[in-house]
Coordinates of C-alpha atoms in Angstrom, one line a residue:
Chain A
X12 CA -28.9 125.5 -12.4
X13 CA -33.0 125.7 -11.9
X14 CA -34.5 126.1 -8.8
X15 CA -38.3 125.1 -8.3
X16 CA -40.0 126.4 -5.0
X17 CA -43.2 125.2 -4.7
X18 CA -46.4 126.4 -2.8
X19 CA -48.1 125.4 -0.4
X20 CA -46.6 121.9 1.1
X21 CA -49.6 120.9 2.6
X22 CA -53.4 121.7 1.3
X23 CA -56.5 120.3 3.0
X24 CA -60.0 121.2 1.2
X25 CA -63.4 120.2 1.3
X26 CA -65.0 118.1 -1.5
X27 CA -66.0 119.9 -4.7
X28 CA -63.8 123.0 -3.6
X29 CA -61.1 124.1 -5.7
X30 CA -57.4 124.0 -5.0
X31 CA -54.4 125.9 -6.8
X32 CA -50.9 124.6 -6.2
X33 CA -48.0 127.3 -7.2
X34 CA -44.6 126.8 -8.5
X35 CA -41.9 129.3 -9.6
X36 CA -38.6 128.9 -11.0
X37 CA -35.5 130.4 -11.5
X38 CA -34.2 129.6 -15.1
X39 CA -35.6 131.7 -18.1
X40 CA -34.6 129.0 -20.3
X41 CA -36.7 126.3 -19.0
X42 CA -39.5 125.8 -21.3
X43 CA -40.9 122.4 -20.3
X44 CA -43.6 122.2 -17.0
X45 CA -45.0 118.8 -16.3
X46 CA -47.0 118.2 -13.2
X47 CA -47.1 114.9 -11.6
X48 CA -49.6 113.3 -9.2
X49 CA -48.2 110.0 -6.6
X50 CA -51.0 109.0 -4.8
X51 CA -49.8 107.0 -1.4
X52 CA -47.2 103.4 -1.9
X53 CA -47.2 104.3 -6.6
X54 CA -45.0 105.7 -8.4
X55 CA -45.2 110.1 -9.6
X56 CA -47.6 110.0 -12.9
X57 CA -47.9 112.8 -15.9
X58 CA -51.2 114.1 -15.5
X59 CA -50.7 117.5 -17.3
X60 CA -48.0 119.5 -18.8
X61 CA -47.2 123.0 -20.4
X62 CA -44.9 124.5 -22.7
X63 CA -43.6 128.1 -22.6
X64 CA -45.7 129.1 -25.7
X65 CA -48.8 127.8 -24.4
X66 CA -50.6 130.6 -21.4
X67 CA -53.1 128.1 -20.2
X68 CA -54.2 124.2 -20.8
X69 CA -56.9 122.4 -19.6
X70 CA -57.7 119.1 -19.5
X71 CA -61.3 118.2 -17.8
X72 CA -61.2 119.4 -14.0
X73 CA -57.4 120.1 -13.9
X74 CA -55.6 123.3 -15.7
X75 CA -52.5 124.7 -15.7
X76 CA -51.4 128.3 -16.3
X77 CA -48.2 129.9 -17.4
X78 CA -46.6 133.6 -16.9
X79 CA -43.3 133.4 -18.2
X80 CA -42.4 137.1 -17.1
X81 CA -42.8 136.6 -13.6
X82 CA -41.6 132.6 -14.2
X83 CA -44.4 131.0 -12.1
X84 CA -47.0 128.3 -13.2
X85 CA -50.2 126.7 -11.5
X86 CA -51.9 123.6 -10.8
X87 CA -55.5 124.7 -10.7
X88 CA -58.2 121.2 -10.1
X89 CA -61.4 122.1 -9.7
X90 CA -64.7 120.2 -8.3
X91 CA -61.8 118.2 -6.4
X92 CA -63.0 114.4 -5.4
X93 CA -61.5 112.1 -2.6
X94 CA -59.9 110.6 -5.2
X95 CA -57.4 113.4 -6.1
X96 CA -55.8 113.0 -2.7
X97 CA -51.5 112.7 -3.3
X98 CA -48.8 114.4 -3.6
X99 CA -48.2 116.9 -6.3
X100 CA -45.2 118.2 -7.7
X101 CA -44.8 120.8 -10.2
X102 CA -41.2 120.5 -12.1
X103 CA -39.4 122.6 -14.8
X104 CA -37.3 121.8 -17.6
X105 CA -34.3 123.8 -19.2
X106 CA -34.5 124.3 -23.0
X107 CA -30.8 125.0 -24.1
X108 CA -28.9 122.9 -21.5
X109 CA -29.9 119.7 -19.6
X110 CA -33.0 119.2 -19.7
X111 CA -33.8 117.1 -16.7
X112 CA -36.5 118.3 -15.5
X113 CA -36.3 120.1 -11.6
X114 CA -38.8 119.0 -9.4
X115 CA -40.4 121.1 -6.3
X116 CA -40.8 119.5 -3.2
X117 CA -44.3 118.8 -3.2
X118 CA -48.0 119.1 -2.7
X119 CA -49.7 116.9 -0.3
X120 CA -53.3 117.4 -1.0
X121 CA -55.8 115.7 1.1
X122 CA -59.3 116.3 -0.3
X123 CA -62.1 115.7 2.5
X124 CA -65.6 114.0 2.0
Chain B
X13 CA -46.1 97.8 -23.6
X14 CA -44.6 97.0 -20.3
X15 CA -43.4 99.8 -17.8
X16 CA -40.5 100.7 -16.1
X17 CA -39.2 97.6 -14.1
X18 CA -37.2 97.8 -10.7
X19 CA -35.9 95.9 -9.0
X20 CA -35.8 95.0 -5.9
X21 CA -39.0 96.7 -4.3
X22 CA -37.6 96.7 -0.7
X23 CA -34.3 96.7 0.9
X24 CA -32.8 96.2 4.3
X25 CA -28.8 96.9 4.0
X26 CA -26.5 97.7 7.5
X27 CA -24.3 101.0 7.7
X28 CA -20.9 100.5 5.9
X29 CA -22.8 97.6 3.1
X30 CA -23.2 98.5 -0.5
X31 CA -26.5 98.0 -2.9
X32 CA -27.4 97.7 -6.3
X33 CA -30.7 98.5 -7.5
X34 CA -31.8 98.0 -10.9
X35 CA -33.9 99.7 -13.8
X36 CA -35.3 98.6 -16.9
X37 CA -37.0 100.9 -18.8
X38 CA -39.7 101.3 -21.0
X39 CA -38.6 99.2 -24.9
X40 CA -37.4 101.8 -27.1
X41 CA -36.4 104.6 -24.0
X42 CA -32.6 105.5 -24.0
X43 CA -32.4 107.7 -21.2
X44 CA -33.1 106.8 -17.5
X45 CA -32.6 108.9 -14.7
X46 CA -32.8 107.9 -10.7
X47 CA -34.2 110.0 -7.9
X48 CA -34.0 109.9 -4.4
X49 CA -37.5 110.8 -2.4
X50 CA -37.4 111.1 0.8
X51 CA -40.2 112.9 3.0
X52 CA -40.1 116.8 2.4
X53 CA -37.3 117.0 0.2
X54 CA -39.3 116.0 -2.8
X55 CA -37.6 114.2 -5.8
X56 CA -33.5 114.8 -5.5
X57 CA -31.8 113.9 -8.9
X58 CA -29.3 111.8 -8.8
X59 CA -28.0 111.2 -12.6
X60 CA -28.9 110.7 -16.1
X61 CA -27.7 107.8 -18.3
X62 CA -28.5 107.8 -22.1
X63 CA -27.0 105.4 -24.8
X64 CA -24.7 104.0 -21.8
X65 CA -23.2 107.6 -21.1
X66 CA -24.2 109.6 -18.1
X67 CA -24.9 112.5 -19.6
X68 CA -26.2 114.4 -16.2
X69 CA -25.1 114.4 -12.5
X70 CA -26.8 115.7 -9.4
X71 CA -25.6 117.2 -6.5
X72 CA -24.6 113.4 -4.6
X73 CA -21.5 112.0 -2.8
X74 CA -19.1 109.9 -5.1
X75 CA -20.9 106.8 -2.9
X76 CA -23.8 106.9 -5.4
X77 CA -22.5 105.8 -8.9
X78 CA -24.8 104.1 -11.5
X79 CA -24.2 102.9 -15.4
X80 CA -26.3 101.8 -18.5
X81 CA -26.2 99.0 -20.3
X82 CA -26.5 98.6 -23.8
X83 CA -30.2 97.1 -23.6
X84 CA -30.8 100.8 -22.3
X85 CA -31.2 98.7 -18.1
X86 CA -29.3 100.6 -15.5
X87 CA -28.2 100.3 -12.3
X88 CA -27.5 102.6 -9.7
X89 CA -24.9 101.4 -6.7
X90 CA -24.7 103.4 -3.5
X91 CA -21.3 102.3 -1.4
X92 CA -20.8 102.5 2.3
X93 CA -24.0 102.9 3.2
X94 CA -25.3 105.4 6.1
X95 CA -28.7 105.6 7.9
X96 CA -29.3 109.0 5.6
X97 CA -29.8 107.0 2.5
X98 CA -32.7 105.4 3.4
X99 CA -35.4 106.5 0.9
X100 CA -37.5 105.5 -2.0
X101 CA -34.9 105.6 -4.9
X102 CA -37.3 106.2 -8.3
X103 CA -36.1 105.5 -12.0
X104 CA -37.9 107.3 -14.8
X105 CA -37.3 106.6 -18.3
X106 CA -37.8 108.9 -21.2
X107 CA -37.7 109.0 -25.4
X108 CA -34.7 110.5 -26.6
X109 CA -36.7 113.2 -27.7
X110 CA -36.3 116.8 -25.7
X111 CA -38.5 117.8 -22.7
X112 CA -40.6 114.7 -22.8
X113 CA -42.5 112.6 -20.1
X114 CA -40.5 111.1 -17.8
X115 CA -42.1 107.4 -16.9
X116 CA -41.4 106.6 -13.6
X117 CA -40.7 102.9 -12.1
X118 CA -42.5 101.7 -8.9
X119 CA -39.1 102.5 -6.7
X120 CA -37.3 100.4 -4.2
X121 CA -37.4 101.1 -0.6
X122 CA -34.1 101.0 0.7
X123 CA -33.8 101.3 4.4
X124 CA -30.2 101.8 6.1
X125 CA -30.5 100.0 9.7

């Protein structure tokens, strides 16, 4: 089945600093990446996803990139904000079996004023 | 249109009792999955139910069992219950549709005492 490691488990900036979160995975099938933020006590929400014949996709101060040869993808938020404090967690999706996605363990982010 | 219901938020069950927690997913969403999240494992899956089939299965002792309905609700039933299973247990419902957002319930705190 798919494995998802994801990098780093913790990652503490200062406000208006980037941060890149990085996932790989094991399955050259999967061709589905959402990322999902849970800030503290809600439940995980979409915020941005990819598919594997898309590179890169933006969407205001997050992005995401894909390299499908070395099967990693990235969480890239720039100008980050108090408010982008949670937990992130990358996941990947198999195209030809199930296609539940596999979730990494997690990103907490703590963004600093 | 309303989100994913469940039900109860927050649980205290002895070692050796049984629960039931509950799921009702989005109107129109066939398949819902359950989670377990517990702190630095991420999100464990437990199993998949679409069209009151389980159609996927995680890597869980036979003491976690679950079913659908045919309004699409689920419930998931953990038996014999040990201080290990205490955890945030998530549903997320999804279209039938391939590779698609999962929509993710509030959870239920179950705590094992």
């Amino acid at each position: 089945g798919e494995n998802v490691e994801q990098h780093p488990s913790t990652l503490s900036v200062q406000e208006g600093d980037s941060a890149v979160i990085k996932c790989t995975y094991s399955d050259s099938a999967s061709n589905y990446f959402p990322w999902y933020k849970q800030e503290l006590g809600k439940r995980p929400q979409l915020i941005i996803d990819i598919r594997s014949n898309v590179g890169e996709k933006k969407d205001q101060r997050i992005a995401v990139t894909l390299n499908k040869t070395a099967k990693h993808f990235s969480l890239h938020i720039t100008e980050t904000q108090p408010e982008d404090s949670a937990v992130y967690f990358c996941a990947a999706s198999e195209a030809g079996g199930s296609y539940i996605p596999t979730f990494g363990r997690g990103t907490s982010l703590i963004v600093h004023p | 249109k309303a989100g994913v219901t469940q039900t109860p938020r927050y649980l205290i069950k002895t070692r050796g009792q049984q629960v039931t927690l509950s799921c009702s997913p989005i109107s129109g969403h066939r398949s819902v999955s359950w989670y377990q999240q517990t702190p630095g494992q991420g999100l464990q899956f437990l199993f998949e139910y679409f069209s009151e089939t389980q159609r996927n299965k995680g890597n869980f002792p036979g003491r976690f069992s679950g079913r659908q309905f045919s309004n699409s609700r689920s419930e998931m039933n953990v038996s014999t219950l040990e201080l290990g299973d205490s955890a945030l247990y998530l549903c997320a419902s999804s279209s039938s549709a391939l590779n698609t957002e999962a929509f993710f319930g509030q959870g239920t705190r179950l705590t094992v005492v």
